[in-house]
């Protein structure tokens, strides 16, 4: 490898350690004969065997693989869909080819430490031990003798320009946290746990809820993402909610013209079908999770505000009936699901928290990509109406002991609309998937969700800010 490519790799090492995904590279590196199987095995076992240690060793070994090693490596990145890194390396390489002076070594002068007035001849004559005198001290010359100037003069020593520092300390700190059971949950099982995705797209006419176009895109993204995170993923689509007795009569009455005139038959059908949404959650909670380390529930549906004691909001079944978020969460508490005791239970809710539209406030600039004319956003909001004597609490104030090991991530702030693009899916899920892809290998869950909140908050004309209720006792790093 020539010096320019070697210097480029060293300058890009920090970013490579931070972003490069090596798991998908091994087969491609072998097929292009960039490394031998033995070399790949050595790289995989470098240091602690972590992804970051593997990347560091890969960059070091890549310098020894010939003049075409860097172009071949860039091609391997493109073959494994790491196009951002590939483009960055390719453009940097082209810039250096066009400006080779930028990578040439500087012509260095010797640095002389000492008083003026001594010449190189004076120094050569001092064959014996140097005797220091108050008036004439022997200077110390740093550098080869042939580069000494005709008349030595002291040089001013200036501080070096700060060089890029590898984020090894941050990465190592994260690795230490992952290995410490007092600081982080242990996600060692494979699979890590179950992931249930409830994707409600089509709603019955009587519910007056529109079809959630674009939700299937969200579902596919999350299904793929959690499989990559070593979860067993199960998807259930278009489930009805559990109707309480007073609501069953209302559902039956509304459904009469569509299903038939016999009220007893309608009530039986409603009772049998109305268990779908809650039943799916209960079945998951009743499974044996003793050999697993985590559980994930994702709900994609319409939503609204709802009275609550612990967690705000509610989501709709396809029949137009509601299931509160706190009911969903409490299905998995320690009493209902003892095999998940002490293990993280994660809930991701893509639904509106109300019908308010946030116009935001003026800032210096808005990202150009958020002003795309082709965007077609919809909301998952449904007007909330309370029964007599009830009232809505915008802040979740629990009168019960706070459940531990629970993390509930909302796509929007309570009371506000959650936006969904009919062609790209919801802002929240699209951003969540992108952040997890880039950062889940090195950052904990709460840091990832902060990135999601920041990115979503910068989108669109109407604004949206995701949030969460975090009752985890430790950091959570996903298994990679």
XYZ file of C-alpha atoms in Angstrom:
480
model
C 0.000 0.000 0.000
C 1.402 3.392 -0.961
C 2.015 6.076 1.639
C -0.989 8.211 0.643
C -3.457 5.349 1.178
C -1.753 4.383 4.421
C -1.999 7.932 5.769
C -5.653 8.129 4.686
C -6.511 4.956 6.593
C -4.821 6.257 9.722
C -6.643 9.580 9.549
C -9.993 7.816 9.083
C -9.390 5.242 11.817
C -11.541 7.027 14.403
C -14.570 7.087 12.126
C -14.030 3.511 10.996
C -13.891 2.306 14.610
C -17.084 4.198 15.350
C -19.176 3.204 12.318
C -17.784 0.176 10.481
C -19.893 -2.993 10.750
C -17.500 -5.918 10.342
C -19.911 -8.833 10.819
C -21.141 -8.587 7.224
C -17.651 -8.022 5.782
C -15.920 -11.342 6.463
C -17.304 -13.322 3.506
C -16.780 -10.444 1.078
C -13.174 -9.911 2.217
C -12.513 -13.618 1.636
C -14.225 -13.704 -1.760
C -12.116 -10.778 -2.981
C -9.008 -12.505 -1.556
C -8.142 -9.424 0.458
C -7.469 -11.648 3.490
C -6.941 -15.348 4.050
C -9.226 -17.356 6.372
C -6.443 -17.501 8.965
C -6.024 -13.738 8.872
C -9.781 -13.218 9.237
C -9.772 -15.483 12.278
C -6.910 -13.513 13.831
C -8.787 -10.239 13.285
C -11.967 -11.665 14.831
C -10.067 -12.637 17.989
C -8.116 -9.377 18.273
C -8.111 -7.746 21.697
C -11.291 -8.551 23.585
C -13.014 -9.718 20.408
C -15.336 -6.697 20.434
C -16.408 -5.040 17.206
C -14.226 -1.979 17.855
C -11.112 -4.108 18.514
C -11.801 -6.079 15.347
C -12.026 -2.853 13.314
C -8.762 -1.533 14.741
C -6.936 -4.751 13.813
C -8.575 -4.799 10.376
C -7.298 -1.286 9.609
C -3.782 -2.215 10.767
C -3.674 -5.410 8.691
C -5.173 -3.702 5.657
C -1.998 -1.593 5.301
C -0.040 -4.781 4.556
C -2.282 -6.104 1.775
C -0.768 -4.459 -1.291
C -1.281 -1.402 -3.470
C -4.921 -2.228 -4.341
C -5.992 -3.000 -0.788
C -7.831 0.276 -0.187
C -9.847 0.281 -3.462
C -10.804 -3.351 -2.847
C -11.816 -2.534 0.722
C -14.026 0.308 -0.522
C -15.690 -2.124 -2.936
C -16.321 -4.510 -0.038
C -18.050 -1.710 1.858
C -20.309 -1.058 -1.133
C -21.125 -4.770 -1.413
C -22.282 -4.807 2.227
C -24.448 -1.646 1.887
C -22.085 0.542 3.923
C -22.297 3.190 1.223
C -21.733 6.201 3.480
C -18.329 4.972 4.622
C -17.436 3.782 1.110
C -18.269 7.170 -0.397
C -16.335 8.977 2.337
C -13.168 6.917 1.751
C -13.430 7.115 -2.041
C -13.866 10.902 -2.084
C -11.044 11.392 0.430
C -8.769 9.243 -1.713
C -9.628 11.201 -4.846
C -8.935 14.502 -3.105
C -5.505 13.287 -2.021
C -4.680 12.112 -5.540
C -5.500 15.595 -6.800
C -3.470 17.261 -4.022
C -0.479 14.994 -3.293
C 1.388 17.791 -1.472
C -1.051 17.397 1.406
C 0.403 14.017 2.368
C 4.133 14.617 1.791
C 6.377 14.728 4.882
C 7.378 18.218 5.953
C 10.989 19.421 5.556
C 12.016 19.553 9.162
C 14.801 21.724 10.574
C 16.896 20.713 13.551
C 15.835 22.280 16.823
C 18.681 23.834 18.774
C 18.453 24.212 22.508
C 21.120 26.583 23.814
C 22.660 30.075 23.532
C 23.610 31.770 20.315
C 27.201 32.150 19.231
C 28.412 28.550 18.791
C 29.050 27.097 15.348
C 29.150 23.441 14.323
C 32.975 23.651 14.382
C 32.823 24.700 18.047
C 30.817 21.593 18.801
C 33.176 19.239 16.920
C 36.208 20.534 18.843
C 34.689 19.482 22.163
C 35.902 15.908 22.199
C 36.122 15.703 25.972
C 33.444 16.133 28.594
C 31.610 19.399 28.257
C 32.340 21.922 31.006
C 29.550 24.333 31.584
C 30.451 27.948 32.181
C 28.199 30.846 33.075
C 29.084 32.714 29.889
C 29.269 30.017 27.201
C 27.035 26.906 27.386
C 27.108 24.121 24.831
C 23.877 23.959 22.906
C 22.039 20.696 22.344
C 21.251 20.137 18.671
C 18.384 17.846 17.724
C 18.843 16.576 14.186
C 21.475 15.107 11.879
C 24.778 17.027 11.711
C 24.585 17.619 7.958
C 21.461 19.705 8.488
C 23.043 22.060 11.020
C 22.844 25.690 9.892
C 25.960 27.801 9.460
C 25.146 29.739 12.578
C 23.150 28.101 15.286
C 20.392 30.057 16.909
C 17.818 28.989 19.461
C 14.410 27.995 18.128
C 11.117 28.866 19.766
C 9.314 25.677 20.692
C 5.629 25.982 19.810
C 2.927 23.614 21.012
C 1.978 20.962 18.495
C -1.316 21.232 16.657
C -3.748 18.841 18.391
C -4.055 15.584 16.490
C -7.305 13.612 16.168
C -7.704 11.391 19.186
C -9.235 7.948 18.888
C -12.442 7.535 20.860
C -10.988 4.406 22.396
C -11.675 5.671 25.892
C -15.394 6.079 25.163
C -15.624 2.743 23.423
C -13.695 1.019 26.205
C -15.938 2.628 28.815
C -18.989 1.302 26.998
C -17.440 -2.165 26.794
C -16.706 -2.084 30.537
C -20.307 -1.074 31.226
C -21.618 -3.928 29.094
C -19.586 -6.484 31.011
C -20.514 -5.155 34.463
C -23.790 -6.751 35.669
C -24.248 -3.901 38.147
C -24.242 -1.311 35.349
C -25.878 -3.069 32.395
C -28.442 -5.771 31.754
C -26.952 -9.027 30.511
C -28.291 -9.833 27.049
C -26.342 -13.031 26.457
C -29.120 -15.389 25.382
C -29.573 -16.121 21.687
C -32.251 -15.277 20.843
C -32.360 -12.444 23.396
C -36.108 -12.652 23.719
C -39.473 -12.334 22.012
C -40.602 -9.297 20.043
C -44.325 -8.895 19.311
C -45.380 -6.314 16.712
C -49.085 -5.416 16.557
C -49.711 -3.603 13.276
C -53.248 -2.189 12.948
C -53.755 -0.792 9.452
C -57.382 -1.337 8.384
C -60.225 -0.322 10.695
C -63.907 -1.214 10.475
C -66.239 1.379 8.957
C -68.146 1.842 12.207
C -64.963 3.010 13.970
C -64.655 5.991 11.593
C -60.892 5.508 11.685
C -58.946 5.814 8.437
C -56.574 3.171 7.094
C -52.996 3.765 8.289
C -51.263 3.813 4.902
C -47.504 3.418 5.310
C -47.713 1.418 8.535
C -46.687 -1.789 6.743
C -43.414 -0.055 5.863
C -42.848 0.615 9.577
C -43.680 -2.990 10.378
C -41.190 -4.382 7.853
C -38.416 -2.093 9.107
C -38.954 -3.056 12.748
C -39.306 -6.734 11.939
C -35.937 -6.698 10.173
C -34.271 -4.505 12.815
C -35.211 -6.618 15.839
C -34.254 -9.818 14.059
C -30.804 -8.314 13.527
C -30.782 -7.539 17.256
C -31.290 -11.270 17.949
C -34.992 -11.252 18.830
C -37.587 -13.783 17.731
C -40.108 -11.539 15.973
C -43.833 -12.249 15.669
C -46.171 -9.926 13.747
C -49.938 -9.738 14.247
C -51.974 -7.515 11.960
C -55.357 -5.791 12.295
C -56.352 -6.945 15.777
C -59.519 -5.843 17.547
C -59.296 -4.362 21.032
C -60.850 -5.786 24.169
C -64.311 -4.211 24.555
C -65.677 -3.736 28.058
C -69.326 -4.836 28.591
C -70.785 -1.343 28.152
C -68.772 -0.955 24.928
C -69.770 -4.361 23.538
C -73.367 -3.227 23.283
C -72.292 -0.106 21.464
C -70.114 -2.101 19.056
C -72.946 -4.519 18.377
C -75.425 -1.746 17.772
C -73.120 -0.013 15.351
C -72.251 -3.208 13.589
C -75.904 -4.265 13.159
C -76.514 -2.928 9.658
C -73.290 -4.482 8.376
C -73.411 -7.913 10.075
C -77.101 -8.746 10.422
C -80.154 -8.109 12.549
C -79.839 -10.752 15.301
C -78.437 -8.963 18.433
C -77.530 -12.219 20.224
C -75.427 -13.443 17.300
C -73.746 -10.055 17.017
C -72.925 -10.001 20.728
C -71.380 -13.491 20.516
C -69.266 -12.533 17.482
C -68.130 -9.328 19.176
C -67.180 -11.227 22.340
C -65.190 -13.852 20.425
C -63.367 -11.383 18.209
C -62.874 -8.592 20.739
C -60.215 -10.499 22.648
C -57.639 -10.448 19.820
C -55.405 -7.548 20.851
C -55.266 -8.176 24.591
C -55.171 -11.936 24.073
C -52.034 -11.644 21.909
C -50.332 -9.705 24.708
C -51.486 -12.100 27.422
C -50.290 -15.122 25.432
C -46.858 -13.532 25.107
C -46.711 -12.726 28.836
C -47.669 -16.303 29.768
C -44.782 -17.838 27.845
C -41.723 -19.119 29.680
C -39.092 -16.359 29.424
C -36.723 -17.923 31.954
C -34.119 -18.759 29.293
C -34.370 -15.306 27.681
C -33.064 -11.890 28.703
C -35.526 -9.335 27.337
C -38.980 -8.770 25.838
C -40.144 -6.199 23.285
C -43.682 -5.099 22.386
C -44.353 -2.741 19.465
C -47.795 -1.265 18.785
C -48.530 0.535 15.508
C -52.045 1.989 15.501
C -54.257 5.030 15.927
C -54.194 6.492 19.434
C -55.561 9.186 21.695
C -55.365 10.638 25.182
C -56.821 8.583 28.014
C -57.217 8.823 31.761
C -54.354 7.039 33.423
C -52.620 6.363 36.706
C -49.236 5.215 35.438
C -48.664 5.530 31.682
C -50.579 8.023 29.492
C -52.394 7.293 26.277
C -54.357 4.512 24.633
C -54.322 2.726 21.260
C -57.205 1.598 19.084
C -58.067 -1.870 17.925
C -59.499 -2.243 14.441
C -62.998 -2.296 15.958
C -62.574 1.256 17.235
C -62.274 0.220 20.888
C -59.408 1.336 23.103
C -56.665 -0.449 25.032
C -54.766 1.795 27.435
C -50.983 1.821 27.404
C -50.844 1.162 31.137
C -52.992 -1.963 30.622
C -50.553 -3.202 27.954
C -47.578 -2.570 30.240
C -49.166 -4.107 33.324
C -49.812 -7.369 31.482
C -46.039 -7.866 31.738
C -45.504 -6.814 35.369
C -43.886 -9.085 37.938
C -47.156 -10.629 39.114
C -48.513 -11.413 35.642
C -45.216 -12.484 34.076
C -42.813 -13.783 36.777
C -40.361 -15.282 34.267
C -39.544 -11.722 33.097
C -38.870 -10.487 36.631
C -35.695 -8.395 36.776
C -35.423 -8.412 32.967
C -35.959 -5.386 30.714
C -39.382 -5.070 29.092
C -39.427 -2.570 26.233
C -42.531 -1.004 24.682
C -42.480 1.107 21.507
C -45.746 2.932 20.775
C -46.288 4.496 17.338
C -49.633 6.239 17.834
C -50.932 9.711 18.550
C -51.068 10.977 22.104
C -53.859 13.422 21.195
C -55.045 15.665 18.392
C -52.958 18.791 19.039
C -50.681 19.843 16.187
C -47.420 21.389 17.289
C -46.436 24.373 15.123
C -43.104 24.606 16.936
C -41.204 27.850 17.426
C -38.845 29.708 15.143
C -35.220 28.549 14.986
C -32.213 29.586 12.916
C -32.638 27.006 10.172
C -34.575 23.937 9.113
C -33.068 20.893 7.455
C -33.733 21.034 3.667
C -34.677 17.373 3.581
C -37.623 18.085 5.865
C -39.128 20.501 3.346
C -39.408 17.942 0.551
C -42.479 18.680 -1.537
C -43.103 14.994 -2.197
C -43.771 14.248 1.460
C -47.329 13.235 2.330
C -47.700 13.124 6.124
C -50.751 11.838 7.966
C -51.435 11.775 11.681
C -52.505 8.910 13.937
C -54.641 11.273 16.042
C -58.206 10.619 17.183
C -60.230 13.148 19.173
C -60.401 12.149 22.829
C -63.675 12.366 24.720
C -63.895 11.477 28.398
C -66.852 10.034 30.231
C -68.672 12.069 32.860
C -66.762 12.709 36.058
C -63.386 11.677 34.643
C -60.408 13.867 33.894
C -57.165 13.524 31.966
C -53.758 13.793 33.606
C -51.046 14.971 31.249
C -48.326 13.837 33.644
C -48.261 10.183 34.671
C -48.566 10.209 38.472
C -48.759 6.652 39.758
C -50.552 5.775 42.967
C -48.986 2.311 42.829
C -45.359 1.257 43.256
C -43.451 2.136 40.107
C -42.833 -1.010 38.025
C -39.158 -1.747 37.541
C -37.359 -2.841 34.395
C -39.932 -1.094 32.189
C -39.145 1.213 29.286
C -42.007 2.786 27.310
C -41.063 4.825 24.249
C -43.761 7.068 22.760
C -43.602 8.413 19.229
C -44.925 11.775 20.433
C -45.510 13.895 23.521
C -48.816 13.216 25.370
C -51.641 15.192 23.792
C -49.959 15.723 20.423
C -50.141 14.275 16.930
C -47.712 11.635 15.637
C -46.922 12.004 11.940
C -46.735 9.204 9.381
C -45.653 9.512 5.742
C -47.827 7.369 3.469
C -44.829 6.315 1.359
C -41.944 6.160 3.851
C -43.693 5.234 7.072
C -43.838 7.186 10.305
C -41.200 9.755 11.233
C -40.606 7.967 14.526
C -40.068 4.440 13.178
C -38.018 5.589 10.202
C -35.685 7.514 12.513
C -35.611 4.755 15.137
C -34.553 2.207 12.525
C -31.819 4.478 11.153
C -30.411 5.338 14.587
C -30.389 1.688 15.673
C -28.599 0.698 12.475
C -25.831 3.247 12.979
C -25.397 3.347 16.753
C -26.914 0.274 18.449
C -23.565 -1.529 18.369
C -21.987 0.998 20.742
C -24.639 2.990 22.631
C -27.226 2.151 25.269
C -30.975 2.351 24.703
C -31.564 5.704 26.383
C -28.795 7.383 24.365
C -30.243 5.901 21.175
C -33.688 7.297 21.988
C -32.184 10.743 22.656
C -30.762 10.648 19.131
C -34.199 9.668 17.810
C -35.915 12.522 19.679
C -33.406 15.065 18.374
C -33.723 13.890 14.762
C -37.541 13.687 14.750
C -37.872 17.115 16.383
C -36.176 18.695 13.346
C -38.597 17.272 10.775
C -41.534 18.857 9.003
C -43.559 22.034 9.248
C -45.671 20.618 12.061
C -43.438 19.365 14.862
C -43.177 16.141 16.826
C -41.026 15.111 19.785
C -40.806 11.492 20.945
C -40.412 10.754 24.643
C -40.201 7.882 27.072
C -40.945 6.620 30.570
C -37.781 4.967 31.778
C -37.967 2.653 34.791
C -34.933 0.568 33.892
C -32.448 -0.048 36.701
C -29.414 -0.395 34.443
C -28.147 0.518 31.025
C -29.350 -1.643 28.140
C -27.032 -2.507 25.276
C -28.511 -4.597 22.494
C -26.807 -7.833 21.507
C -24.931 -7.380 18.214
